[in-house]
Tab-separated table of C-alpha atoms in Angstrom:
chain	number	residue	atom	x	y	z
A	1	UNK	CA	0.066	0.009	0.041
A	2	UNK	CA	1.277	3.402	-0.962
A	3	UNK	CA	1.304	6.112	1.725
A	4	UNK	CA	1.730	9.702	0.616
A	5	UNK	CA	3.462	11.662	3.308
A	6	UNK	CA	1.925	14.528	5.134
A	7	UNK	CA	4.545	16.774	3.424
A	8	UNK	CA	2.845	16.170	0.183
A	9	UNK	CA	-0.481	17.377	1.607
A	10	UNK	CA	1.239	20.486	2.993
A	11	UNK	CA	2.779	21.165	-0.384
A	12	UNK	CA	-0.630	22.284	-1.638
A	13	UNK	CA	-1.308	22.501	-5.337
A	14	UNK	CA	2.090	21.257	-6.456
A	15	UNK	CA	1.589	18.383	-8.967
A	16	UNK	CA	3.479	15.190	-8.362
A	17	UNK	CA	4.237	12.020	-10.297
A	18	UNK	CA	1.760	9.245	-9.840
A	19	UNK	CA	2.484	6.761	-7.019
A	20	UNK	CA	3.821	3.378	-8.042
A	21	UNK	CA	0.540	1.566	-7.524
A	22	UNK	CA	-1.287	3.980	-9.937
A	23	UNK	CA	1.600	4.049	-12.266
A	24	UNK	CA	1.292	0.304	-12.580
A	25	UNK	CA	-2.454	0.567	-13.014
A	26	UNK	CA	-1.892	3.065	-15.828
A	27	UNK	CA	0.547	0.774	-17.594
A	28	UNK	CA	-1.917	-2.202	-17.393
A	29	UNK	CA	-4.633	0.007	-18.798
A	30	UNK	CA	-2.375	1.102	-21.746
A	31	UNK	CA	-2.111	4.716	-20.501
A	32	UNK	CA	0.702	7.184	-20.253
A	33	UNK	CA	0.770	9.783	-17.555
A	34	UNK	CA	0.135	12.623	-20.029
A	35	UNK	CA	-3.347	11.123	-20.793
A	36	UNK	CA	-4.347	11.348	-17.157
A	37	UNK	CA	-5.503	14.189	-14.877
A	38	UNK	CA	-6.131	13.636	-11.175
A	39	UNK	CA	-7.071	15.820	-8.191
A	40	UNK	CA	-7.717	14.094	-4.903
A	41	UNK	CA	-8.078	16.125	-1.691
A	42	UNK	CA	-9.703	15.839	1.667
A	43	UNK	CA	-13.389	16.670	1.070
A	44	UNK	CA	-13.870	20.466	1.461
A	45	UNK	CA	-10.167	21.195	1.473
A	46	UNK	CA	-8.443	22.844	-1.421
A	47	UNK	CA	-5.106	21.281	-0.747
A	48	UNK	CA	-4.575	18.137	-2.924
A	49	UNK	CA	-3.177	14.950	-1.421
A	50	UNK	CA	-2.534	13.851	-4.989
A	51	UNK	CA	-2.472	16.001	-8.082
A	52	UNK	CA	-1.448	14.977	-11.612
A	53	UNK	CA	-1.681	17.302	-14.540
A	54	UNK	CA	-4.217	19.079	-12.382
A	55	UNK	CA	-4.179	22.446	-14.139
A	56	UNK	CA	-4.416	21.048	-17.635
A	57	UNK	CA	-7.557	21.243	-19.681
A	58	UNK	CA	-9.274	17.839	-20.218
A	59	UNK	CA	-12.571	16.928	-21.992
A	60	UNK	CA	-14.829	16.136	-19.035
A	61	UNK	CA	-17.602	14.134	-20.658
A	62	UNK	CA	-20.632	13.874	-18.395
A	63	UNK	CA	-18.746	14.967	-15.259
A	64	UNK	CA	-19.498	18.529	-16.554
A	65	UNK	CA	-22.910	17.851	-15.035
A	66	UNK	CA	-21.351	18.166	-11.548
A	67	UNK	CA	-20.713	21.866	-12.283
A	68	UNK	CA	-24.048	22.478	-13.975
A	69	UNK	CA	-26.151	20.842	-11.245
A	70	UNK	CA	-24.134	22.386	-8.330
A	71	UNK	CA	-24.423	25.809	-9.834
A	72	UNK	CA	-28.200	25.181	-10.331
A	73	UNK	CA	-28.714	24.277	-6.696
A	74	UNK	CA	-26.699	27.253	-5.530
A	75	UNK	CA	-28.207	29.881	-7.782
A	76	UNK	CA	-31.849	28.630	-8.151
A	77	UNK	CA	-32.151	26.724	-4.818
A	78	UNK	CA	-33.349	23.097	-4.505
A	79	UNK	CA	-36.960	24.306	-4.274
A	80	UNK	CA	-37.003	26.029	-7.654
A	81	UNK	CA	-39.748	24.824	-10.071
A	82	UNK	CA	-40.268	25.602	-13.807
A	83	UNK	CA	-43.813	26.644	-14.890
A	84	UNK	CA	-45.968	25.814	-17.946
A	85	UNK	CA	-48.772	28.234	-18.653
A	86	UNK	CA	-52.019	27.506	-20.672
A	87	UNK	CA	-53.930	30.444	-21.995
A	88	UNK	CA	-56.984	31.025	-24.077
A	89	UNK	CA	-59.111	33.977	-25.275
A	90	UNK	CA	-61.541	33.244	-22.412
A	91	UNK	CA	-62.823	30.665	-19.974
A	92	UNK	CA	-64.814	27.707	-21.620
A	93	UNK	CA	-68.129	28.720	-23.061
A	94	UNK	CA	-71.415	26.992	-22.246
A	95	UNK	CA	-70.412	24.156	-24.662
A	96	UNK	CA	-67.010	23.734	-23.030
A	97	UNK	CA	-65.187	25.212	-25.973
A	98	UNK	CA	-62.034	27.315	-25.770
A	99	UNK	CA	-60.254	29.150	-28.686
A	100	UNK	CA	-56.866	30.790	-29.314
A	101	UNK	CA	-55.025	28.379	-26.935
A	102	UNK	CA	-51.353	28.701	-26.161
A	103	UNK	CA	-48.992	26.706	-24.095
A	104	UNK	CA	-45.918	28.438	-22.790
A	105	UNK	CA	-42.936	26.656	-21.372
A	106	UNK	CA	-39.839	27.996	-19.587
A	107	UNK	CA	-37.583	25.009	-19.806
A	108	UNK	CA	-38.991	22.190	-17.590
A	109	UNK	CA	-36.341	19.449	-17.975
A	110	UNK	CA	-38.792	16.810	-16.809
A	111	UNK	CA	-42.016	17.547	-18.647
A	112	UNK	CA	-43.065	14.045	-19.440
A	113	UNK	CA	-46.292	12.430	-20.785
A	114	UNK	CA	-47.695	12.163	-17.270
A	115	UNK	CA	-47.366	15.942	-17.086
A	116	UNK	CA	-49.561	16.230	-20.234
A	117	UNK	CA	-52.155	13.817	-18.651
A	118	UNK	CA	-52.353	15.959	-15.586
A	119	UNK	CA	-52.754	19.126	-17.763
A	120	UNK	CA	-55.465	17.469	-19.756
A	121	UNK	CA	-57.341	16.319	-16.606
A	122	UNK	CA	-57.052	19.842	-15.121
A	123	UNK	CA	-58.505	21.281	-18.306
A	124	UNK	CA	-61.423	18.862	-18.127
A	125	UNK	CA	-61.943	19.739	-14.575
A	126	UNK	CA	-62.232	23.356	-15.582
A	127	UNK	CA	-65.018	22.455	-17.998
A	128	UNK	CA	-63.056	22.206	-21.245
A	129	UNK	CA	-64.670	19.726	-23.678
A	130	UNK	CA	-63.264	21.136	-26.985
A	131	UNK	CA	-60.183	23.021	-28.098
A	132	UNK	CA	-61.006	24.922	-31.367
A	133	UNK	CA	-58.238	25.551	-33.818
A	134	UNK	CA	-54.499	25.261	-33.555
A	135	UNK	CA	-52.561	25.536	-30.373
A	136	UNK	CA	-49.617	28.065	-30.142
A	137	UNK	CA	-46.546	26.502	-28.756
A	138	UNK	CA	-44.419	29.183	-27.117
A	139	UNK	CA	-40.760	28.177	-26.834
A	140	UNK	CA	-39.435	31.724	-26.691
A	141	UNK	CA	-38.044	31.462	-23.226
A	142	UNK	CA	-35.026	29.777	-24.874
A	143	UNK	CA	-33.158	31.617	-27.562
A	144	UNK	CA	-31.690	28.427	-29.171
A	145	UNK	CA	-31.656	27.190	-32.681
A	146	UNK	CA	-32.809	23.621	-33.562
A	147	UNK	CA	-29.560	21.576	-33.462
A	148	UNK	CA	-28.442	18.918	-35.838
A	149	UNK	CA	-28.940	15.919	-33.566
A	150	UNK	CA	-26.547	13.859	-35.493
A	151	UNK	CA	-23.664	16.343	-35.420
A	152	UNK	CA	-21.905	14.860	-32.340
A	153	UNK	CA	-21.675	11.230	-33.300
A	154	UNK	CA	-23.985	10.626	-36.314
A	155	UNK	CA	-26.798	9.122	-34.005
A	156	UNK	CA	-29.521	11.697	-34.952
A	157	UNK	CA	-32.409	9.717	-33.600
A	158	UNK	CA	-30.953	8.987	-30.157
A	159	UNK	CA	-32.465	10.607	-27.082
A	160	UNK	CA	-29.159	11.664	-25.576
A	161	UNK	CA	-28.587	13.940	-28.576
A	162	UNK	CA	-31.858	15.903	-28.193
A	163	UNK	CA	-31.238	19.575	-27.874
A	164	UNK	CA	-32.711	22.252	-25.472
A	165	UNK	CA	-36.398	23.189	-25.965
A	166	UNK	CA	-38.507	25.394	-23.591
A	167	UNK	CA	-41.344	23.076	-24.245
A	168	UNK	CA	-39.345	19.732	-24.317
A	169	UNK	CA	-41.687	16.868	-23.566
A	170	UNK	CA	-40.567	13.317	-22.766
A	171	UNK	CA	-37.044	13.991	-24.347
A	172	UNK	CA	-38.948	14.097	-27.643
A	173	UNK	CA	-38.764	10.311	-27.546
A	174	UNK	CA	-40.963	7.327	-28.344
A	175	UNK	CA	-39.817	4.439	-26.141
A	176	UNK	CA	-40.289	0.899	-27.413
A	177	UNK	CA	-39.593	-2.019	-25.046
A	178	UNK	CA	-39.016	-5.454	-26.409
A	179	UNK	CA	-40.148	-8.365	-24.225
A	180	UNK	CA	-38.890	-11.783	-25.579
A	181	UNK	CA	-41.272	-14.767	-25.329
A	182	UNK	CA	-39.185	-17.855	-26.022
A	183	UNK	CA	-42.067	-20.186	-26.083
A	184	UNK	CA	-43.894	-18.199	-28.719
A	185	UNK	CA	-40.763	-17.333	-30.695
A	186	UNK	CA	-41.550	-13.694	-30.698
A	187	UNK	CA	-40.694	-10.524	-28.806
A	188	UNK	CA	-43.651	-8.418	-27.866
A	189	UNK	CA	-43.421	-4.690	-28.184
A	190	UNK	CA	-44.887	-2.147	-25.783
A	191	UNK	CA	-44.568	1.548	-26.604
A	192	UNK	CA	-44.767	4.802	-24.512
A	193	UNK	CA	-46.040	7.457	-24.741
A	194	UNK	CA	-49.112	7.155	-26.869
A	195	UNK	CA	-48.832	9.303	-29.986
A	196	UNK	CA	-51.817	10.448	-31.871
A	197	UNK	CA	-51.949	8.915	-35.285
A	198	UNK	CA	-48.943	6.574	-34.714
A	199	UNK	CA	-49.316	2.789	-34.427
A	200	UNK	CA	-46.572	0.447	-33.371
A	201	UNK	CA	-45.945	-3.065	-34.648
A	202	UNK	CA	-46.714	-5.328	-31.742
A	203	UNK	CA	-44.470	-8.313	-32.228
A	204	UNK	CA	-41.264	-9.321	-34.049
A	205	UNK	CA	-39.673	-12.725	-34.483
A	206	UNK	CA	-36.957	-13.903	-32.173
A	207	UNK	CA	-33.409	-14.683	-33.311
A	208	UNK	CA	-32.148	-17.500	-31.007
A	209	UNK	CA	-28.596	-17.485	-32.243
A	210	UNK	CA	-27.705	-13.750	-32.487
A	211	UNK	CA	-25.521	-12.153	-29.907
A	212	UNK	CA	-26.506	-9.036	-28.057
A	213	UNK	CA	-23.642	-6.632	-28.770
A	214	UNK	CA	-24.126	-3.045	-27.899
A	215	UNK	CA	-26.785	-1.420	-29.997
A	216	UNK	CA	-26.386	-3.817	-32.903
A	217	UNK	CA	-29.743	-5.436	-31.896
A	218	UNK	CA	-31.372	-2.184	-33.081
A	219	UNK	CA	-29.699	-2.278	-36.473
A	220	UNK	CA	-30.788	-5.878	-36.882
A	221	UNK	CA	-34.488	-4.885	-36.484
A	222	UNK	CA	-34.414	-2.457	-39.417
A	223	UNK	CA	-36.985	-0.156	-37.835
A	224	UNK	CA	-38.997	2.197	-40.029
A	225	UNK	CA	-40.374	5.259	-38.203
A	226	UNK	CA	-41.213	7.271	-41.294
A	227	UNK	CA	-44.917	6.599	-41.507
A	228	UNK	CA	-48.010	6.368	-39.319
A	229	UNK	CA	-47.043	2.738	-38.420
A	230	UNK	CA	-43.705	2.048	-36.830
A	231	UNK	CA	-42.601	-1.304	-38.348
A	232	UNK	CA	-39.711	-3.694	-38.272
A	233	UNK	CA	-38.320	-6.085	-40.860
A	234	UNK	CA	-35.701	-7.909	-38.666
A	235	UNK	CA	-35.559	-10.203	-35.702
A	236	UNK	CA	-34.800	-9.520	-32.085
A	237	UNK	CA	-31.996	-11.418	-30.458
A	238	UNK	CA	-33.232	-13.628	-27.623
A	239	UNK	CA	-29.998	-13.141	-25.849
A	240	UNK	CA	-30.721	-9.434	-25.252
A	241	UNK	CA	-33.515	-10.153	-22.743
A	242	UNK	CA	-35.656	-7.120	-22.230
A	243	UNK	CA	-34.328	-3.899	-23.864
A	244	UNK	CA	-35.745	-0.538	-24.734
A	245	UNK	CA	-35.269	1.643	-27.923
A	246	UNK	CA	-35.719	5.379	-27.482
A	247	UNK	CA	-36.449	6.982	-30.844
A	248	UNK	CA	-36.068	10.835	-30.924
A	249	UNK	CA	-36.421	11.501	-34.720
A	250	UNK	CA	-39.659	13.472	-34.580
A	251	UNK	CA	-39.677	17.230	-34.874
A	252	UNK	CA	-40.524	19.128	-31.733
A	253	UNK	CA	-43.841	20.420	-32.970
A	254	UNK	CA	-44.883	17.016	-34.278
A	255	UNK	CA	-43.977	15.103	-31.118
A	256	UNK	CA	-45.787	17.623	-28.892
A	257	UNK	CA	-48.808	17.643	-31.059
A	258	UNK	CA	-49.114	13.940	-31.207
A	259	UNK	CA	-48.416	13.581	-27.463
A	260	UNK	CA	-51.038	16.183	-26.471
A	261	UNK	CA	-53.567	14.969	-29.043
A	262	UNK	CA	-53.401	11.416	-27.672
A	263	UNK	CA	-53.935	12.461	-23.942
A	264	UNK	CA	-56.726	14.961	-24.860
A	265	UNK	CA	-58.572	12.271	-26.711
A	266	UNK	CA	-58.052	9.879	-23.876
A	267	UNK	CA	-59.584	12.403	-21.328
A	268	UNK	CA	-62.563	13.293	-23.623
A	269	UNK	CA	-61.394	16.564	-24.942
A	270	UNK	CA	-61.951	17.108	-28.666
A	271	UNK	CA	-59.075	18.677	-30.628
A	272	UNK	CA	-58.685	18.559	-34.390
A	273	UNK	CA	-55.921	21.159	-34.820
A	274	UNK	CA	-52.185	21.020	-34.456
A	275	UNK	CA	-49.423	22.615	-32.459
A	276	UNK	CA	-47.654	25.469	-34.188
A	277	UNK	CA	-44.609	27.299	-32.765
A	278	UNK	CA	-45.350	30.982	-32.061
A	279	UNK	CA	-45.576	33.649	-29.373
A	280	UNK	CA	-48.365	33.521	-26.820
A	281	UNK	CA	-50.533	36.523	-26.029
A	282	UNK	CA	-49.387	37.365	-22.548
A	283	UNK	CA	-52.652	39.314	-21.895
A	284	UNK	CA	-54.877	36.337	-22.838
A	285	UNK	CA	-56.954	34.448	-20.141
A	286	UNK	CA	-54.805	32.225	-17.977
A	287	UNK	CA	-56.489	28.853	-17.779
A	288	UNK	CA	-53.915	27.100	-15.555
A	289	UNK	CA	-50.256	26.994	-14.411
A	290	UNK	CA	-48.442	23.691	-14.156
A	291	UNK	CA	-45.302	23.442	-11.847
A	292	UNK	CA	-42.496	21.088	-12.511
A	293	UNK	CA	-40.906	18.760	-10.089
A	294	UNK	CA	-38.543	20.722	-7.722
A	295	UNK	CA	-34.970	21.201	-8.870
A	296	UNK	CA	-33.583	18.888	-6.198
A	297	UNK	CA	-35.469	16.004	-7.900
A	298	UNK	CA	-34.281	17.131	-11.350
A	299	UNK	CA	-30.654	17.257	-10.201
A	300	UNK	CA	-30.876	13.688	-9.049
A	301	UNK	CA	-32.292	12.464	-12.419
A	302	UNK	CA	-29.539	14.343	-14.181
A	303	UNK	CA	-26.680	13.001	-12.243
A	304	UNK	CA	-27.812	9.442	-11.388
A	305	UNK	CA	-28.711	8.690	-15.026
A	306	UNK	CA	-26.443	11.255	-16.863
A	307	UNK	CA	-29.394	12.789	-18.631
A	308	UNK	CA	-28.041	15.124	-21.414
A	309	UNK	CA	-31.153	16.922	-22.465
A	310	UNK	CA	-32.123	17.647	-18.831
A	311	UNK	CA	-28.714	19.044	-18.174
A	312	UNK	CA	-28.963	21.315	-21.266
A	313	UNK	CA	-32.242	22.618	-20.003
A	314	UNK	CA	-30.921	23.329	-16.527
A	315	UNK	CA	-27.797	25.033	-18.001
A	316	UNK	CA	-29.929	27.447	-19.999
A	317	UNK	CA	-32.102	28.156	-17.061
A	318	UNK	CA	-29.038	29.611	-15.297
A	319	UNK	CA	-29.462	32.589	-17.781
A	320	UNK	CA	-32.376	33.830	-15.749
A	321	UNK	CA	-30.106	34.510	-12.823
A	322	UNK	CA	-28.349	37.519	-14.464
A	323	UNK	CA	-29.587	41.035	-14.256
A	324	UNK	CA	-32.069	40.622	-17.111
A	325	UNK	CA	-33.995	37.724	-15.525
A	326	UNK	CA	-36.895	36.361	-17.389
A	327	UNK	CA	-37.179	39.589	-19.481
A	328	UNK	CA	-34.922	38.127	-22.209
A	329	UNK	CA	-34.691	34.644	-23.586
A	330	UNK	CA	-32.091	32.309	-22.160
A	331	UNK	CA	-29.084	31.681	-24.243
A	332	UNK	CA	-25.782	29.759	-24.060
A	333	UNK	CA	-23.829	33.041	-23.789
A	334	UNK	CA	-25.919	34.378	-20.986
A	335	UNK	CA	-25.568	31.054	-18.994
A	336	UNK	CA	-21.826	30.998	-19.516
A	337	UNK	CA	-21.522	34.553	-17.999
A	338	UNK	CA	-23.695	33.512	-15.045
A	339	UNK	CA	-21.591	30.371	-14.573
A	340	UNK	CA	-18.317	32.209	-14.770
A	341	UNK	CA	-19.497	34.699	-12.138
A	342	UNK	CA	-20.518	31.867	-9.913
A	343	UNK	CA	-17.187	30.005	-10.445
A	344	UNK	CA	-15.389	33.076	-9.484
A	345	UNK	CA	-17.425	33.574	-6.410
A	346	UNK	CA	-16.496	29.903	-5.449
A	347	UNK	CA	-12.792	30.599	-5.952
A	348	UNK	CA	-12.659	28.272	-8.909
A	349	UNK	CA	-10.307	29.230	-11.762
A	350	UNK	CA	-12.620	30.445	-14.408
A	351	UNK	CA	-10.144	30.178	-17.248
A	352	UNK	CA	-9.967	26.374	-16.559
A	353	UNK	CA	-13.661	25.796	-17.192
A	354	UNK	CA	-15.684	25.873	-20.398
A	355	UNK	CA	-18.886	23.743	-20.268
A	356	UNK	CA	-20.218	24.797	-23.751
A	357	UNK	CA	-23.818	23.300	-23.398
A	358	UNK	CA	-23.639	22.098	-19.710
A	359	UNK	CA	-24.187	18.431	-20.385
A	360	UNK	CA	-20.703	17.213	-21.290
A	361	UNK	CA	-21.841	15.830	-24.530
A	362	UNK	CA	-19.264	18.022	-26.371
A	363	UNK	CA	-15.727	17.879	-27.749
A	364	UNK	CA	-15.460	21.663	-27.165
A	365	UNK	CA	-15.985	21.607	-23.420
A	366	UNK	CA	-12.984	21.454	-21.092
A	367	UNK	CA	-12.264	21.607	-17.405
A	368	UNK	CA	-9.077	21.015	-15.292
A	369	UNK	CA	-8.956	18.358	-12.527
A	370	UNK	CA	-8.095	21.232	-10.215
A	371	UNK	CA	-11.170	23.260	-11.062
A	372	UNK	CA	-13.401	20.085	-10.783
A	373	UNK	CA	-11.839	19.392	-7.408
A	374	UNK	CA	-12.544	22.921	-6.123
A	375	UNK	CA	-16.126	22.669	-7.308
A	376	UNK	CA	-16.495	19.469	-5.392
A	377	UNK	CA	-14.835	21.110	-2.304
A	378	UNK	CA	-17.159	24.042	-2.525
A	379	UNK	CA	-20.214	21.810	-2.866
A	380	UNK	CA	-19.134	19.707	0.149
A	381	UNK	CA	-19.212	22.946	2.311
A	382	UNK	CA	-22.407	24.338	0.668
A	383	UNK	CA	-25.731	24.678	2.552
A	384	UNK	CA	-27.037	22.303	-0.150
A	385	UNK	CA	-24.260	19.613	0.225
A	386	UNK	CA	-26.693	16.891	1.252
A	387	UNK	CA	-28.895	17.554	-1.818
A	388	UNK	CA	-25.958	17.626	-4.174
A	389	UNK	CA	-24.137	14.589	-2.707
A	390	UNK	CA	-27.398	12.399	-2.745
A	391	UNK	CA	-27.864	13.250	-6.417
A	392	UNK	CA	-24.684	11.453	-7.295
A	393	UNK	CA	-24.634	7.713	-8.305
A	394	UNK	CA	-23.720	5.473	-5.359
A	395	UNK	CA	-20.958	2.953	-6.250
A	396	UNK	CA	-22.415	-0.566	-6.582
A	397	UNK	CA	-26.066	0.466	-5.926
A	398	UNK	CA	-27.538	2.869	-8.398
A	399	UNK	CA	-27.389	5.048	-11.536
A	400	UNK	CA	-24.338	4.918	-13.733
A	401	UNK	CA	-22.204	3.397	-10.782
A	402	UNK	CA	-24.626	0.497	-10.269
A	403	UNK	CA	-22.208	-2.102	-11.607
A	404	UNK	CA	-18.997	-0.239	-10.305
A	405	UNK	CA	-18.726	-0.870	-6.659
A	406	UNK	CA	-15.708	-0.329	-4.531
A	407	UNK	CA	-14.212	-3.363	-2.684
A	408	UNK	CA	-13.902	-1.295	0.520
A	409	UNK	CA	-15.228	2.101	1.559
A	410	UNK	CA	-18.042	3.751	-0.320
A	411	UNK	CA	-18.387	6.452	-3.044
A	412	UNK	CA	-20.861	8.883	-4.548
A	413	UNK	CA	-19.437	9.397	-7.904
A	414	UNK	CA	-20.545	11.175	-11.263
A	415	UNK	CA	-19.239	9.214	-14.217
A	416	UNK	CA	-18.517	10.414	-17.705
A	417	UNK	CA	-17.851	8.785	-20.996
A	418	UNK	CA	-17.691	9.643	-24.645
A	419	UNK	CA	-15.397	8.088	-27.246
A	420	UNK	CA	-11.763	8.174	-25.925
A	421	UNK	CA	-12.842	10.080	-22.785
A	422	UNK	CA	-13.376	8.517	-19.309
A	423	UNK	CA	-13.982	10.536	-16.222
A	424	UNK	CA	-15.354	10.656	-12.647
A	425	UNK	CA	-16.003	13.283	-10.180
A	426	UNK	CA	-17.384	12.917	-6.633
A	427	UNK	CA	-16.680	11.792	-3.068
A	428	UNK	CA	-15.116	8.592	-1.822
A	429	UNK	CA	-14.940	7.369	1.772
A	430	UNK	CA	-11.958	5.175	2.599
A	431	UNK	CA	-11.740	2.275	5.158
A	432	UNK	CA	-10.650	4.687	7.879
A	433	UNK	CA	-13.752	6.812	7.362
A	434	UNK	CA	-11.961	9.679	5.705
A	435	UNK	CA	-13.821	11.340	2.868
A	436	UNK	CA	-12.002	12.532	-0.236
A	437	UNK	CA	-12.933	14.749	-3.178
A	438	UNK	CA	-11.886	12.828	-6.261
A	439	UNK	CA	-11.713	14.069	-9.911
A	440	UNK	CA	-9.987	11.723	-12.482
A	441	UNK	CA	-9.998	12.166	-16.288
A	442	UNK	CA	-8.533	10.142	-19.077
A	443	UNK	CA	-8.269	11.694	-22.464
A	444	UNK	CA	-6.930	9.658	-25.367
A	445	UNK	CA	-6.228	10.912	-28.896
A	446	UNK	CA	-4.112	8.224	-30.397
A	447	UNK	CA	-5.017	5.974	-33.299
A	448	UNK	CA	-3.685	2.744	-31.860
A	449	UNK	CA	-5.277	0.332	-29.544
A	450	UNK	CA	-7.746	2.008	-27.297
A	451	UNK	CA	-6.633	2.057	-23.658
A	452	UNK	CA	-8.816	0.892	-20.713
A	453	UNK	CA	-9.609	4.199	-19.189
A	454	UNK	CA	-12.543	3.031	-17.126
A	455	UNK	CA	-10.379	0.115	-15.554
A	456	UNK	CA	-7.763	2.739	-14.505
A	457	UNK	CA	-10.372	4.957	-12.927
A	458	UNK	CA	-11.733	1.912	-11.001
A	459	UNK	CA	-8.200	1.159	-9.855
A	460	UNK	CA	-7.841	4.735	-8.555
A	461	UNK	CA	-11.028	4.222	-6.586
A	462	UNK	CA	-9.862	0.947	-5.058
A	463	UNK	CA	-6.575	2.551	-4.149
A	464	UNK	CA	-8.141	5.512	-2.354
A	465	UNK	CA	-10.751	3.364	-0.791
A	466	UNK	CA	-8.136	1.102	0.678
A	467	UNK	CA	-6.722	4.005	2.792
A	468	UNK	CA	-3.676	4.585	0.644
A	469	UNK	CA	-3.855	8.328	1.268
A	470	UNK	CA	-3.123	10.044	4.608
């Protein structure tokens, strides 16, 4: 076991060579020291016990969400809620009809189909029986362009690539779950949410010999989402067990229209129009206001499951914490300035942080291990430390750390991965009960055999958990 001397702790921010145990772990993983950034300090203390390349910029992948979510908790408070407003020209008439309806969102990251059901039920409770004409969908709270969802990795229809939208609903995704029935030789398909005018093929044949490799099973199915019936021409590998496919290829207006149309029909409200993006009349009659879940819940969903669209929504919401508030649309530039000011107030080196969109799904984002470590230490002493720490995945138990336990001690750790980038940031408690702030990043840019970045990070966790640091 390697023991770092107290003198190393007293030396403060000076970087050091990796200890022999970690150097050996790096060699086994096919890594050189130049690919690795490490900051480990006693939790809440900005003096590292181990720092390797700690001031260098590294691509953080989803550990960027640590910064986004802590800034959100600090600036917005854990009790913050987003609001969705439904307006019309007047209250329902004697026939239950309303006209000139608009729905305005301000960025709720967790507006899901259940939210639309509640909205529809409340409208019915207010006496609404028919919505006449089109519905104006007001997304103007966010000044963002529709992104090319395939720009990052070519996977344009994947939920994790969905961009920010002030009226984002259900991640703009149709979720299909495949349930294999070996006896019948088929996989049954369930779908959610219901979409007006869209039917889904209910069974596909099973392939008993195919392996379940990554997302290859989706390509084997040859799904066609282009028409009113979602269909498949391939077979589903029995070896995959139960799996879900989240398709995000619909436009924002189409998905919202079909989602809302379905729930309105189910609740007995007639609507024959469509949703059209536009600006709501702020002076129109306010029918109802729907509140989102509190931010503390949203932060848990973002960090536990590394939800990119939700992180983007939260990052843009930071815009409203500047001097203009809600009077101007949120933008990446406004949020960056708010975040920079917050980082400065937290004594985090601003020049060492660039989150781009706040989610980590970016090759343009960067952060140094030192800056990440300082954010972790600030969070540890924050009034909202309990809320933040509980939002992080627990090693060996839940979220993205469910299958990555530590052999001793315990950890609350945000993970990150994009191609050739592996990272973690969080807190680890060693066998002696000491808690450490840990930030580790591996960036690889070579063309040879890909190293085992995840294995190295797991080795760091085991090393710290064993009590190697003093």
